[in-house]
Coordinates of C-alpha atoms in Angstrom, one line a residue:
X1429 CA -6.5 13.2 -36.4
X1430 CA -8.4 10.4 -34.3
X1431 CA -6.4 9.6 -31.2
X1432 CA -6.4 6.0 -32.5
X1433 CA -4.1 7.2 -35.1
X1434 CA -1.7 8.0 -33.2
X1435 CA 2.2 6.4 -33.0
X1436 CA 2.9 7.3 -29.7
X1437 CA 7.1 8.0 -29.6
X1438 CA 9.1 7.0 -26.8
X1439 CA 12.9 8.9 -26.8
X1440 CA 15.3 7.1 -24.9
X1441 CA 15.3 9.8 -22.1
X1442 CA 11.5 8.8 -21.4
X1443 CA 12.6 5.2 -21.1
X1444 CA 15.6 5.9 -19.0
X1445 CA 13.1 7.6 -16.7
X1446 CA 10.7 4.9 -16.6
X1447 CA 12.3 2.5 -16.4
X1448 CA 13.8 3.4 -12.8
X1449 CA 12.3 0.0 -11.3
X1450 CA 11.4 -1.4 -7.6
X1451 CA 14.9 -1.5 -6.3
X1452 CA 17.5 0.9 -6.4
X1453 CA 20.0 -1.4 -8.6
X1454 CA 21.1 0.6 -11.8
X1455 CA 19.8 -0.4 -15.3
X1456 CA 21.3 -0.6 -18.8
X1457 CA 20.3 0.5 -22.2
X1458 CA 21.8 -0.1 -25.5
X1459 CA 23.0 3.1 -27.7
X1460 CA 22.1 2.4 -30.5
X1461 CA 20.3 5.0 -32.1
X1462 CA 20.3 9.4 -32.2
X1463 CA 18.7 9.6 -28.1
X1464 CA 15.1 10.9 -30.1
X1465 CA 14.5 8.2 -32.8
X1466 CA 13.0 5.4 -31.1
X1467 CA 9.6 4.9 -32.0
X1468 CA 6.4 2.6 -30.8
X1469 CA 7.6 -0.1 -33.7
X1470 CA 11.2 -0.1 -32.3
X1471 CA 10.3 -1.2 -28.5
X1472 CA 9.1 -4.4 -30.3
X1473 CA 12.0 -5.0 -32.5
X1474 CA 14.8 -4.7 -29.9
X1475 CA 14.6 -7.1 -26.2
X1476 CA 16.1 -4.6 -24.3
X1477 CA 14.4 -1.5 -25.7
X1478 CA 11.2 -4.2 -24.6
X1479 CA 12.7 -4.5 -21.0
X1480 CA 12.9 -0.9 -20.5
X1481 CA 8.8 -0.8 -21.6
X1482 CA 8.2 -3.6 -19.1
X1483 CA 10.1 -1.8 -16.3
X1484 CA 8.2 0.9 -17.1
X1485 CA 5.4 -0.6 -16.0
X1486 CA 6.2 -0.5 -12.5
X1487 CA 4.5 2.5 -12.0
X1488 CA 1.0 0.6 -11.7
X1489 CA 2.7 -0.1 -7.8
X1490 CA 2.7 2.4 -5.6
X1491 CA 5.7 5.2 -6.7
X1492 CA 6.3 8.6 -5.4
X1493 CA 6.4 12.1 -7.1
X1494 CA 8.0 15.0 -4.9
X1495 CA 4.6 15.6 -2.6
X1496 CA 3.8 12.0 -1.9
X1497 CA 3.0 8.5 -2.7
X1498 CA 0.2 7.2 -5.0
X1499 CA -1.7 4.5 -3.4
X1500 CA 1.1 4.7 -0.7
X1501 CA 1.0 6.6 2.8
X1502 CA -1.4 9.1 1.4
X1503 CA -4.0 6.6 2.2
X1504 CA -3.4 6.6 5.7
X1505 CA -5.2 10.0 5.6
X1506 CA -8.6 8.3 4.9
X1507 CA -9.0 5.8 7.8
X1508 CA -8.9 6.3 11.6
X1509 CA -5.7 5.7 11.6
X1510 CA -4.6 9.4 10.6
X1511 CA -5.3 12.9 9.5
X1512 CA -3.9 14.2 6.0
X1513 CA -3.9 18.0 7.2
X1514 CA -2.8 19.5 3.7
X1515 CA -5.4 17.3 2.0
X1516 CA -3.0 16.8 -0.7
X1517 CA -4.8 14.3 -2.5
X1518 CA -8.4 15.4 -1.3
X1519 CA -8.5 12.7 1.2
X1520 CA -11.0 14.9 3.2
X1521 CA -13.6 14.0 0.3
X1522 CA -13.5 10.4 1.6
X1523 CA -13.4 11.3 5.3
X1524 CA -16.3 13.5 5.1
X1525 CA -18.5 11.4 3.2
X1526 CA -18.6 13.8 -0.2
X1527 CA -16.9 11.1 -2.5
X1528 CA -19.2 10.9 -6.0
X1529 CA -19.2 10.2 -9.6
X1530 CA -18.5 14.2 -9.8
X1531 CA -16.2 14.0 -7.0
X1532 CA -13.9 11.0 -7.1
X1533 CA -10.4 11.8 -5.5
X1534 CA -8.2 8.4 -6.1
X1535 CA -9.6 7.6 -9.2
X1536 CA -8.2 4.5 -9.5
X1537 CA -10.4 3.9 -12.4
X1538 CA -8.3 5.7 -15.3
X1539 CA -4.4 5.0 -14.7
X1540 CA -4.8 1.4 -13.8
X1541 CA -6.9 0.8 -17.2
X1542 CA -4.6 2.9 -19.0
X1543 CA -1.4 0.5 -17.6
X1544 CA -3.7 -2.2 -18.6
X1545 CA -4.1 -1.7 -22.0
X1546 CA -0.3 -1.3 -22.0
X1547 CA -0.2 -4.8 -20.7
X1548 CA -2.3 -5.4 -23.0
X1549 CA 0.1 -4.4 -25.8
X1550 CA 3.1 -6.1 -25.0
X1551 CA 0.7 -9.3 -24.9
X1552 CA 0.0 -8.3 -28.3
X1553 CA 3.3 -7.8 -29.4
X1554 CA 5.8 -10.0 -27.3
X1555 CA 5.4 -13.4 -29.1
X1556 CA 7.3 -11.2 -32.2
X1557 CA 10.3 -9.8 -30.6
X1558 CA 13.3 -11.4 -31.9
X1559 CA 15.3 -13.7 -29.3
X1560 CA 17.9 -15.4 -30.9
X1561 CA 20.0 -17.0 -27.9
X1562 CA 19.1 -18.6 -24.9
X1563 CA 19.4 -15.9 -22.5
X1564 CA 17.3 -14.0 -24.8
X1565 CA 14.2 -16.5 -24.6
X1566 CA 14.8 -16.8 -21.0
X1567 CA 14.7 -12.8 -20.9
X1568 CA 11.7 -12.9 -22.7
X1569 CA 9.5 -15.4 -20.9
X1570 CA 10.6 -13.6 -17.3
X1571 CA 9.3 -10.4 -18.8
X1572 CA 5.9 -12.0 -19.7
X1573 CA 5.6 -13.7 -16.2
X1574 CA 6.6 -9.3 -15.0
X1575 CA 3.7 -8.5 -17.0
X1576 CA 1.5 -11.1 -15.5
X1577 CA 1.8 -10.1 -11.9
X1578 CA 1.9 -6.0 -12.7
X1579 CA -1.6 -6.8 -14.8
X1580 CA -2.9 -8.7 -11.7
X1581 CA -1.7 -5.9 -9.3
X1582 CA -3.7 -3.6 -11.7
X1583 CA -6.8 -5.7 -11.2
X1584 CA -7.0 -6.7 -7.8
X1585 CA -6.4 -3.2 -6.8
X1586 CA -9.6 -2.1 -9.3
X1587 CA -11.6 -5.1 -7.1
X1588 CA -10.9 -3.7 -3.9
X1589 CA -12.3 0.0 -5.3
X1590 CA -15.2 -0.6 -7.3
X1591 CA -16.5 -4.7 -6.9
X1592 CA -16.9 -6.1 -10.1
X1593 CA -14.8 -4.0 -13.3
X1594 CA -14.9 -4.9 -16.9
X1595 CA -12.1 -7.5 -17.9
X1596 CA -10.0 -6.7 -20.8
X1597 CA -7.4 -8.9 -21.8
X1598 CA -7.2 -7.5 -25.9
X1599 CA -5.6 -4.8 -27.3
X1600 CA -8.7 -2.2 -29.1
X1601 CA -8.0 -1.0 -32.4
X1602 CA -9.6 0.6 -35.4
X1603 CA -11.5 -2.6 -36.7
X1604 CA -13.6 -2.5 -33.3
X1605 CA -16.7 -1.4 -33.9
X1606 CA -17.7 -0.4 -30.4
X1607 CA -15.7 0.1 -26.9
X1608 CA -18.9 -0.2 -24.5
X1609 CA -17.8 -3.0 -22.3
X1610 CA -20.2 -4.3 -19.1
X1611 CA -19.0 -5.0 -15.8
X1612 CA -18.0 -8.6 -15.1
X1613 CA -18.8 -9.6 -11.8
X1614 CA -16.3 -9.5 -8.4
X1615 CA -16.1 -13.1 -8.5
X1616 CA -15.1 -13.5 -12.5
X1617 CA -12.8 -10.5 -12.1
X1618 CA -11.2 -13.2 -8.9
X1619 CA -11.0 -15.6 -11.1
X1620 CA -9.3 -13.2 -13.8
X1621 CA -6.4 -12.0 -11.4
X1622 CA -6.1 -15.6 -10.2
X1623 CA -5.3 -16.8 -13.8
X1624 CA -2.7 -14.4 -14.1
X1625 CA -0.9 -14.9 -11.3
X1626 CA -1.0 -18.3 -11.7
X1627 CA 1.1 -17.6 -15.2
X1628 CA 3.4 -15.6 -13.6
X1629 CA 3.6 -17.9 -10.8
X1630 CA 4.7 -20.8 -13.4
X1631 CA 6.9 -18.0 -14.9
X1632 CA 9.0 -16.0 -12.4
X1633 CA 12.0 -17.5 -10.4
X1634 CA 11.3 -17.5 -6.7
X1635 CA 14.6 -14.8 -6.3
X1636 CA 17.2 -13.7 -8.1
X1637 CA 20.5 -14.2 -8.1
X1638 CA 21.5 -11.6 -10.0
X1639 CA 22.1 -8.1 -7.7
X1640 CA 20.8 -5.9 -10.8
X1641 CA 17.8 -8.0 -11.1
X1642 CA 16.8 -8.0 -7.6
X1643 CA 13.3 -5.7 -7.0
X1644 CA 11.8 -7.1 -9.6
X1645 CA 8.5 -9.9 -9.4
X1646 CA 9.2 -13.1 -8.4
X1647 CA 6.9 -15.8 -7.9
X1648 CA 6.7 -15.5 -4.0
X1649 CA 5.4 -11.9 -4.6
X1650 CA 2.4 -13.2 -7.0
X1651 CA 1.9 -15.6 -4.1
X1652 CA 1.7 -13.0 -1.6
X1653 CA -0.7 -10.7 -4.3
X1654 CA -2.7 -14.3 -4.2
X1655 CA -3.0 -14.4 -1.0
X1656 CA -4.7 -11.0 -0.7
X1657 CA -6.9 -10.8 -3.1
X1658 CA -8.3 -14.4 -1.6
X1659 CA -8.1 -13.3 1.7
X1660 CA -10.3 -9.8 0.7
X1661 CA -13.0 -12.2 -1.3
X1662 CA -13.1 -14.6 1.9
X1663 CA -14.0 -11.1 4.3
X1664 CA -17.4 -10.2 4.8
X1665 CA -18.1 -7.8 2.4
X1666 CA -17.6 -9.6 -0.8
X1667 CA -18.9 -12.6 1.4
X1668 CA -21.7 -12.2 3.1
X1669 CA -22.8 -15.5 3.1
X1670 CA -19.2 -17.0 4.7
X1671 CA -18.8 -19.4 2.0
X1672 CA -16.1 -21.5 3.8
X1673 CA -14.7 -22.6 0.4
X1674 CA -13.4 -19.2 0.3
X1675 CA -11.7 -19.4 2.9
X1676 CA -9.9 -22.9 2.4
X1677 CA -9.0 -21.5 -0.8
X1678 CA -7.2 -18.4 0.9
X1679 CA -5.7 -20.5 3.6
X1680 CA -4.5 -23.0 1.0
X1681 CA -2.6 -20.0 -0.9
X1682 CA -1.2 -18.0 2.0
X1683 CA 0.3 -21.4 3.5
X1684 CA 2.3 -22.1 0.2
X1685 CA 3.3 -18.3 0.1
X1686 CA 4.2 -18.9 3.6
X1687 CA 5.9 -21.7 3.1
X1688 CA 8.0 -20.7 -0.2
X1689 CA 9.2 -17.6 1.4
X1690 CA 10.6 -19.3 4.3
X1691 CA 12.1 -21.7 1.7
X1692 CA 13.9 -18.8 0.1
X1693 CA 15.0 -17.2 3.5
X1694 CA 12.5 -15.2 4.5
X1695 CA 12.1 -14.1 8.0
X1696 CA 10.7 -11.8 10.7
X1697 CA 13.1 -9.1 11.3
X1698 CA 15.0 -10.4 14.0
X1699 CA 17.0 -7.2 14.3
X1700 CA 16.6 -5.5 18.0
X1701 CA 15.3 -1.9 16.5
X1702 CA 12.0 -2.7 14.9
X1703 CA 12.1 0.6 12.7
X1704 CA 15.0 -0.9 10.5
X1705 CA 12.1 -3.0 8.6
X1706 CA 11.5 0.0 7.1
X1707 CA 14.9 1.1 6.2
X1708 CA 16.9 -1.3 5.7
X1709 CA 16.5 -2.5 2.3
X1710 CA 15.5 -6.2 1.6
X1711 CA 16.3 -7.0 4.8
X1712 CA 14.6 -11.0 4.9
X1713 CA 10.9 -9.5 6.0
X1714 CA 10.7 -7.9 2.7
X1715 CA 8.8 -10.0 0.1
X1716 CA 8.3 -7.1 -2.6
X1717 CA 9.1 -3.3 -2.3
X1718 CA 9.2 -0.7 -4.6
X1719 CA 12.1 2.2 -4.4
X1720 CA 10.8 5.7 -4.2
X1721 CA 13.9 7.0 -6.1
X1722 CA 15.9 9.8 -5.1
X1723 CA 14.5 12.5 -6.2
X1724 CA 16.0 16.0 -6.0
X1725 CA 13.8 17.2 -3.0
X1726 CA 10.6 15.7 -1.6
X1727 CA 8.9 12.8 -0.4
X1728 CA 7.5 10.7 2.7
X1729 CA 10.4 11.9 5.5
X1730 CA 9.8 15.7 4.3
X1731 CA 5.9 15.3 4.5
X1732 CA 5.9 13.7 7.7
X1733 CA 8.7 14.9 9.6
X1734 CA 7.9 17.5 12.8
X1735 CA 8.5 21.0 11.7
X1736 CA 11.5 21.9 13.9
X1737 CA 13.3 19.2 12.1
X1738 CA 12.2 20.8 8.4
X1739 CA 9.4 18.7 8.3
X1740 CA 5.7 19.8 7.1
X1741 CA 3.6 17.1 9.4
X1742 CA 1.0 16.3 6.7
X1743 CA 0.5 12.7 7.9
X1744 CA -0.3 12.4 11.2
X1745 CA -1.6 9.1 13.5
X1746 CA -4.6 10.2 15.1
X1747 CA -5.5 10.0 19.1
X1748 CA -8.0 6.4 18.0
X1749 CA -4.6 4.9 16.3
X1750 CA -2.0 6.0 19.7
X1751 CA -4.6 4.4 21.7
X1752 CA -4.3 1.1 19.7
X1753 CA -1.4 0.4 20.7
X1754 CA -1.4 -1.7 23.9
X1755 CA 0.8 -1.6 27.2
X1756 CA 3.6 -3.6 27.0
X1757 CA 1.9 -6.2 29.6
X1758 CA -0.5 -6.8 26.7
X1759 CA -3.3 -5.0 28.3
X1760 CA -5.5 -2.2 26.7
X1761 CA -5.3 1.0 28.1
X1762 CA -8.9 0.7 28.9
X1763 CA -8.7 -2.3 31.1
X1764 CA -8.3 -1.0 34.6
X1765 CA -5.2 -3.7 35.4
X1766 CA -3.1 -2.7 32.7
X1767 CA -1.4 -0.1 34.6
X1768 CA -2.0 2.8 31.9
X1769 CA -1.2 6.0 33.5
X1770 CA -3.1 9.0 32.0
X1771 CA -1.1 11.5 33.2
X1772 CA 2.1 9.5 31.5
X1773 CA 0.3 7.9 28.7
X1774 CA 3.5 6.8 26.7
X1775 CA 5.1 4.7 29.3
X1776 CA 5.1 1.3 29.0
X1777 CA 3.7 0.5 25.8
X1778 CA 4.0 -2.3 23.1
X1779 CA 7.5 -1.5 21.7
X1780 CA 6.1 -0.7 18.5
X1781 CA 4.5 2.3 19.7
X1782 CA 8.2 4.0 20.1
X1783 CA 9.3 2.9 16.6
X1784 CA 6.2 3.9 14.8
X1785 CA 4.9 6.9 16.7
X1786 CA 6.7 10.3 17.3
X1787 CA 4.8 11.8 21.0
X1788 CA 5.9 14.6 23.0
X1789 CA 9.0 13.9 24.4
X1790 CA 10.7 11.1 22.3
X1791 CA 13.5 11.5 20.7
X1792 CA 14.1 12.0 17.0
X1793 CA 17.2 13.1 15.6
X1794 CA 18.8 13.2 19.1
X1795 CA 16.6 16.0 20.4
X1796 CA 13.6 15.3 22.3
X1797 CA 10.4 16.5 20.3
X1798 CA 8.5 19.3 21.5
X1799 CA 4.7 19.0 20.7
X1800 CA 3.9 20.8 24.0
X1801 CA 2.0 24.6 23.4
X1802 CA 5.1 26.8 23.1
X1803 CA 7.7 23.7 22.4
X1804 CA 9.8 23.9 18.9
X1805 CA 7.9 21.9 17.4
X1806 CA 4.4 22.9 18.2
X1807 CA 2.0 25.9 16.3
X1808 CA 4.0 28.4 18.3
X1809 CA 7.3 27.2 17.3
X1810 CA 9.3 27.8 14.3
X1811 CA 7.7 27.0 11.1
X1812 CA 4.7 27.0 13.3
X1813 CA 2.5 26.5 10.0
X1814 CA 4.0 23.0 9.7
X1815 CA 3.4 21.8 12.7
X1816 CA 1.1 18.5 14.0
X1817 CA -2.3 19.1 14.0
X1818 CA -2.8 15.6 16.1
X1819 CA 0.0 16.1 18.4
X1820 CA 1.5 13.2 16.8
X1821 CA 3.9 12.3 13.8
X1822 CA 4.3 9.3 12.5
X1823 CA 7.9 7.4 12.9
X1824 CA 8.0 4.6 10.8
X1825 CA 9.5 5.1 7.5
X1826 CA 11.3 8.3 8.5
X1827 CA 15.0 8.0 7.8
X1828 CA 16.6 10.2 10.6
X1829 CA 19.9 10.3 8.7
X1830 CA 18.9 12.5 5.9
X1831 CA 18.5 16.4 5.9
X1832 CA 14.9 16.5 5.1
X1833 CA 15.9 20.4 3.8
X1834 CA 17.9 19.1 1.0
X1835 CA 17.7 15.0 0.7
X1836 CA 15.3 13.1 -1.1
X1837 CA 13.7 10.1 0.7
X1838 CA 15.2 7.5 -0.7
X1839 CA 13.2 4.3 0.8
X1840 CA 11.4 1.6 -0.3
X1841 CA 8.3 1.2 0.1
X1842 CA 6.8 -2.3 1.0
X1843 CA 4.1 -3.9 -1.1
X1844 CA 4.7 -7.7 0.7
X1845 CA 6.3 -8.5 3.7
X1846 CA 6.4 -11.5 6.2
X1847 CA 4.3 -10.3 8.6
X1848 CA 1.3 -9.4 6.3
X1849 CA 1.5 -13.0 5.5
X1850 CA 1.1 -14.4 8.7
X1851 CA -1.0 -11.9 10.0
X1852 CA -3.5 -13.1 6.6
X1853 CA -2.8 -16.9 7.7
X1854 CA -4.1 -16.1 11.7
X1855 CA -7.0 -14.4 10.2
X1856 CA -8.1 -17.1 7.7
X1857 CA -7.5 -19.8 10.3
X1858 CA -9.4 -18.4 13.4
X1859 CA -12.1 -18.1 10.5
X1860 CA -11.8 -21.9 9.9
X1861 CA -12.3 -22.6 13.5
X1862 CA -8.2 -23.1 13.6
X1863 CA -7.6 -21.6 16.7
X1864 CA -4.8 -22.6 17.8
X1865 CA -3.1 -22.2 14.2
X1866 CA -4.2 -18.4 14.2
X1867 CA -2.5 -17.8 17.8
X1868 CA 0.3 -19.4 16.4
X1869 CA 1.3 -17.4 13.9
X1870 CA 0.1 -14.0 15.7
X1871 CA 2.0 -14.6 18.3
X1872 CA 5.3 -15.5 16.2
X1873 CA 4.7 -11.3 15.0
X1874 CA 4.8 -10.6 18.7
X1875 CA 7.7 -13.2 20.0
X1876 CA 10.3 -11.0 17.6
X1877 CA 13.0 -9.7 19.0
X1878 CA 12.0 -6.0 18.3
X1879 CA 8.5 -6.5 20.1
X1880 CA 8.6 -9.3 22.8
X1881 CA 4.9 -8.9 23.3
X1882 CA 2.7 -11.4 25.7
X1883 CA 1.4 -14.1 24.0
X1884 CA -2.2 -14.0 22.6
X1885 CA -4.0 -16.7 24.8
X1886 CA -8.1 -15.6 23.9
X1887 CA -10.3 -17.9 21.7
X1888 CA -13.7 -17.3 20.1
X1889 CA -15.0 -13.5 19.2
X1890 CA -12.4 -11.9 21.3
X1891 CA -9.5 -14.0 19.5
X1892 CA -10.9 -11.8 16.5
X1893 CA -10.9 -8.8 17.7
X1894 CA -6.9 -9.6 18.8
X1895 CA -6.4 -10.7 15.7
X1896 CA -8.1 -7.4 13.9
X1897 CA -6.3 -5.3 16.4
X1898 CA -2.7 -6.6 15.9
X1899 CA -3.3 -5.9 12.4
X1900 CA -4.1 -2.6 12.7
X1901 CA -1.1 -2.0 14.9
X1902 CA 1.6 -4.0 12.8
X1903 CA 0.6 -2.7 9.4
X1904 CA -0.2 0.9 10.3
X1905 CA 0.7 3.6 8.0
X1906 CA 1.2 1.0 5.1
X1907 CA -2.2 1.2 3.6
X1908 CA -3.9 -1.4 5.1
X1909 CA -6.3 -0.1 6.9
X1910 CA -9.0 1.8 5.0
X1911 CA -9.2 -1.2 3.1
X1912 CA -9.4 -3.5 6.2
X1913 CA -12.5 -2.0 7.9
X1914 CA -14.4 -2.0 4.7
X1915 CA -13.6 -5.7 4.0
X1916 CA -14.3 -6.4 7.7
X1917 CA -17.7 -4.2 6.9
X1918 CA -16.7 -2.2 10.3
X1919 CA -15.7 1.0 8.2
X1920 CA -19.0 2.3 9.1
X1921 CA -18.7 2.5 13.0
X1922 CA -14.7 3.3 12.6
X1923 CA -14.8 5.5 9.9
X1924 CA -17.9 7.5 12.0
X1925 CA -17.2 9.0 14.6
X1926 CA -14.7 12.0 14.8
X1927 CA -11.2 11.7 14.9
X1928 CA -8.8 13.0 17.5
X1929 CA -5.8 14.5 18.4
X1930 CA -4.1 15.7 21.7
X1931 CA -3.0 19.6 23.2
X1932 CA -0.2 19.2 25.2
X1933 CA 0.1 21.9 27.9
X1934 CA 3.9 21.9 29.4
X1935 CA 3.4 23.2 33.7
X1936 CA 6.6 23.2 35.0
X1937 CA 8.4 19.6 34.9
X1938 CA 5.0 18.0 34.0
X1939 CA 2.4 17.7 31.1
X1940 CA -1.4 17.5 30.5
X1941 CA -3.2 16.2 28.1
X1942 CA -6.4 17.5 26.7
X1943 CA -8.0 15.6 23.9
X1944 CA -9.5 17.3 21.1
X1945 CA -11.1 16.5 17.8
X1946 CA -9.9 17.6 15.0
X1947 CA -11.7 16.9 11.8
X1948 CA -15.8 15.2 11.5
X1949 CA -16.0 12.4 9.9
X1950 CA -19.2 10.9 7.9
X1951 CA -19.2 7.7 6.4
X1952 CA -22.0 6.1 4.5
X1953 CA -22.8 2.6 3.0
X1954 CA -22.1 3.8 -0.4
X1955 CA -18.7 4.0 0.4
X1956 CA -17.5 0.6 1.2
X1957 CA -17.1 0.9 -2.9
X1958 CA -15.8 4.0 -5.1
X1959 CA -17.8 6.1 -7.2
X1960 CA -17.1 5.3 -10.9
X1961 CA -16.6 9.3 -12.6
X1962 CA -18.8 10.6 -14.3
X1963 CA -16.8 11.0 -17.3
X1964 CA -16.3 7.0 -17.5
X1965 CA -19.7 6.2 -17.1
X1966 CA -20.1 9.0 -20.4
X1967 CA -17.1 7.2 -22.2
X1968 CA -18.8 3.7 -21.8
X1969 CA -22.4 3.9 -21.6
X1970 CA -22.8 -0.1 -20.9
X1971 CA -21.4 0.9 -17.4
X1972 CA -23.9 0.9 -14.3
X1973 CA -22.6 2.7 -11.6
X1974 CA -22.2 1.4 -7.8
X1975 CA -24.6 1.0 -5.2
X1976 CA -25.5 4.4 -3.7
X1977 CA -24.4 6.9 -6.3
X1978 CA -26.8 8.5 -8.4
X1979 CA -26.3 6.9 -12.1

């Protein structure tokens, strides 16, 4: 039988499952039927059987199994920023230079045009859902602006990968006569994700006031998605010519997502422990986060924790990303007044060092952390096997309250916050020659309470190097930054050079430091895009591959 022919069945266990949504509020389905009778035509005929199909499709974000994160911290594996030791998701293929058509790890291609076309369907099929009452229509029309802003996601993250992708927007059937579809180009495909946020901008409520609601899309999040996918058009490589237009077009967007969040009560953390952004849950930084779900074993703290602790250090920051972080004077570590010590090189550093970065010596769990050659939580310690192979672990999103042995993580993980905002707004203003504007709202990130960082005084080039810099610092280990040197078109000095890591040798009360690397890099042009597979381009001949890969 042709796969076309297929009903696809969904049981009401499947929909339970999916339909576990960005926050951790509880859902309810209607009984209605035996638990397996529900079929394809039923999810059209009943709104809430319809819901649970829309909440499904929350898994085009970010979402965790038990081994990790799709699109989530695994990525911090593939920049400078980190080492993925485990290669759990082949992130060495990218780090190494090996990514092809016949080697694509992240094939992004596939499940986000497979949640398309599911878009797709609803689109096809919402306008005939019955919706007698009120609250029914209302239900209904939120839903569409949901699927608005998850087929936008979907898109913009296809843009970032590969440059221009086909646009589909209808549902393929049987009276098609062919399903060869040509690339539109990165700008139509803007355009594209623009429209649809708009729609569910016009759609969605700003927040909601309902608790059992809350996680869901709102309009300040498809403002936020708006102002990224501008802000990556405006950067250099999908702008090579620095149209300015594209960059009064992303300033115009982030200020009214700026300003619409602060509307509704957003804020910087203003909390004294700068780790809480992480996990406390919507806490008035976050715009949009997605809950990992408690699973029964697994996930980001169990991955990243030290071994002593249970943990199997997979993610790790790398020597380049400890280095970033600057002295809490405000002073690089290379500049010869800023009282860096390199035989104590954690003292005195920007307080987001100690809530991001475990290092030999701070505390986790209340027990100091021993990375040191013989130290619990080194190669010679127990669990050895699982120990760092940087000398580092990362901090931030680790919840020290839960026995990584037998508890889930149970966080959510942040698509949108505050601080991405205004760190996007700096960015797009020093670009605009709005100095003073971009210092502004840097040094807001750096006045909280948590940080209390000198204020960034410099102007011209060096003002966008700060600017680069605090971004890399504020957003590490949330998937920025692979994404931000290729847009800044830098990925091929960062991503170049081999990355490091640190032996820590314990003599007597003291410790030294010998800095070692610990995987080769390679990075060429090509891969500022992905590879589209081989077995894509075979599905849909009309396809021509990307710059760089053999066709």
């Amino acid at each position: 039988m042709s796969k076309y022919l297929i009903m696809k069945r969904y049981t009401i266990y499947a929909l339970i499952l999916l339909a576990l949504f960005a926050s951790s509020c509880e859902k309810k389905f209607l009984d209605k039927k035996p638990l397996d009778s529900y079929s394809d035509a039923d999810v059209w005929k009943e709104l809430n059987l319809t819901e649970a199909f829309v909440n499904s499709r929350y898994t085009i974000l970010p979402s965790q199994t038990d081994l990790g994160i799709k699109k989530g911290y695994f990525m911090s594996g593939t920049s400078d920023e980190g080492l993925s030791k485990l290669d759990y998701a082949g992130e060495s293929i990218i780090t190494k230079g090996l990514l092809s058509p016949d080697n694509v790890v992240y094939d992004f291609w596939t499940p986000s045009y497979a949640e398309i076309r599911n878009c797709n369907l609803f689109f096809s099929k919402i306008a005939d859902v019955p919706a007698a009452s009120a609250d029914a229509q209302a239900q209904k029309r939120r839903m569409q602006g949901e699927i608005y802003f998850l087929r936008a996601f979907a898109y913009a993250d296809l843009l970032r990968h590969y440059g221009g992708v086909p646009l589909i927007s209808k549902l393929y059937d049987l009276t098609d006569t062919s399903f060869e579809v040509k690339r539109n180009t990165y700008e139509e495909g803007v355009q594209f994700v623009l429209n649809d946020i708009d729609s569910a901008i016009s759609i969605l409520p700003e927040k909601y006031e309902n608790s059992a609601e809350v996680g869901r899309a709102t309009s300040i999040a498809a403002m936020a998605l708006k102002s990224r996918i501008l802000l990556y058009a405006a950067s250099e490589l999908n702008n090579p010519g620095h149209d300015a237009a594209r960059w009064q077009a992303a300033e115009t967007a982030t200020l009214a997502a700026i300003t619409a969040a602060e509307k509704n009560g957003a804020q910087l953390f203003d909390g004294a422990d700068y780790k809480k952004i992480f996990l406390q849950k919507h806490n008035p930084e976050v715009l949009f986060d997605f809950n990992f779900g408690k699973l029964g074993y697994g996930g980001i703290d169990v991955v990243c924790t030290p071994n002593s602790y249970g943990g199997w250090s997979v993610y790790t920051p790398s020597q380049d990303m400890v280095d970033s972080f600057l002295m809490k004077n405000g002073k690089r570590i290379s500049d010869p007044a800023s009282g860096y010590d390199p035989a104590n090189p954690y003292a005195n550093r920007d307080p987001r060092f100690y809530a991001d970065i475990l290092y030999n010596g701070a505390t986790f769990k209340g027990t100091p952390v021993e990375i040191f050659e013989g130290g619990k939580d080194s190669q010679q310690g127990p669990q050895g096997w699982n120990a760092t192979n940087t000398g580092y672990h990362w901090r931030k999103y680790m919840d020290e309250s839960i026995d990584v042995n037998k508890d889930a993580s149970n966080q959510n993980w942040i698509i949108f916050r505050l601080a991405e905002l205004y760190l996007n707004y700096a960015e797009i203003e020093a670009a605009l020659h709005k100095e003073e504007a971009a210092r502004t709202y840097i040094n807001k990130i750096r006045s909280r309470p948590s940080v209390l960082m000198p204020d960034i005084s410099s102007t011209g080039a060096q003002l966008e190097k700060d600017i680069r810099l605090e971004r890399q610092v504020e957003l590490c280990f949330e998937s920025h930054r692979m994404y931000d040197v290729r847009r800044w078109k830098i990925a091929d000095i960062t991503e170049n050079k081999p990355l490091k890591g640190v032996i820590v040798t314990k003599n007597g009360n003291t410790f030294s430091y010998n800095y070692v690397v610990r995987q080769e890099r390679n990075f060429k042009p090509a891969l500022y895009h992905w590879p589209i597979s081989r077995d894509e381009m075979s599905k849909n001949r009309a396809l021509v591959q990307n710059a760089g890969y053999n066709q």
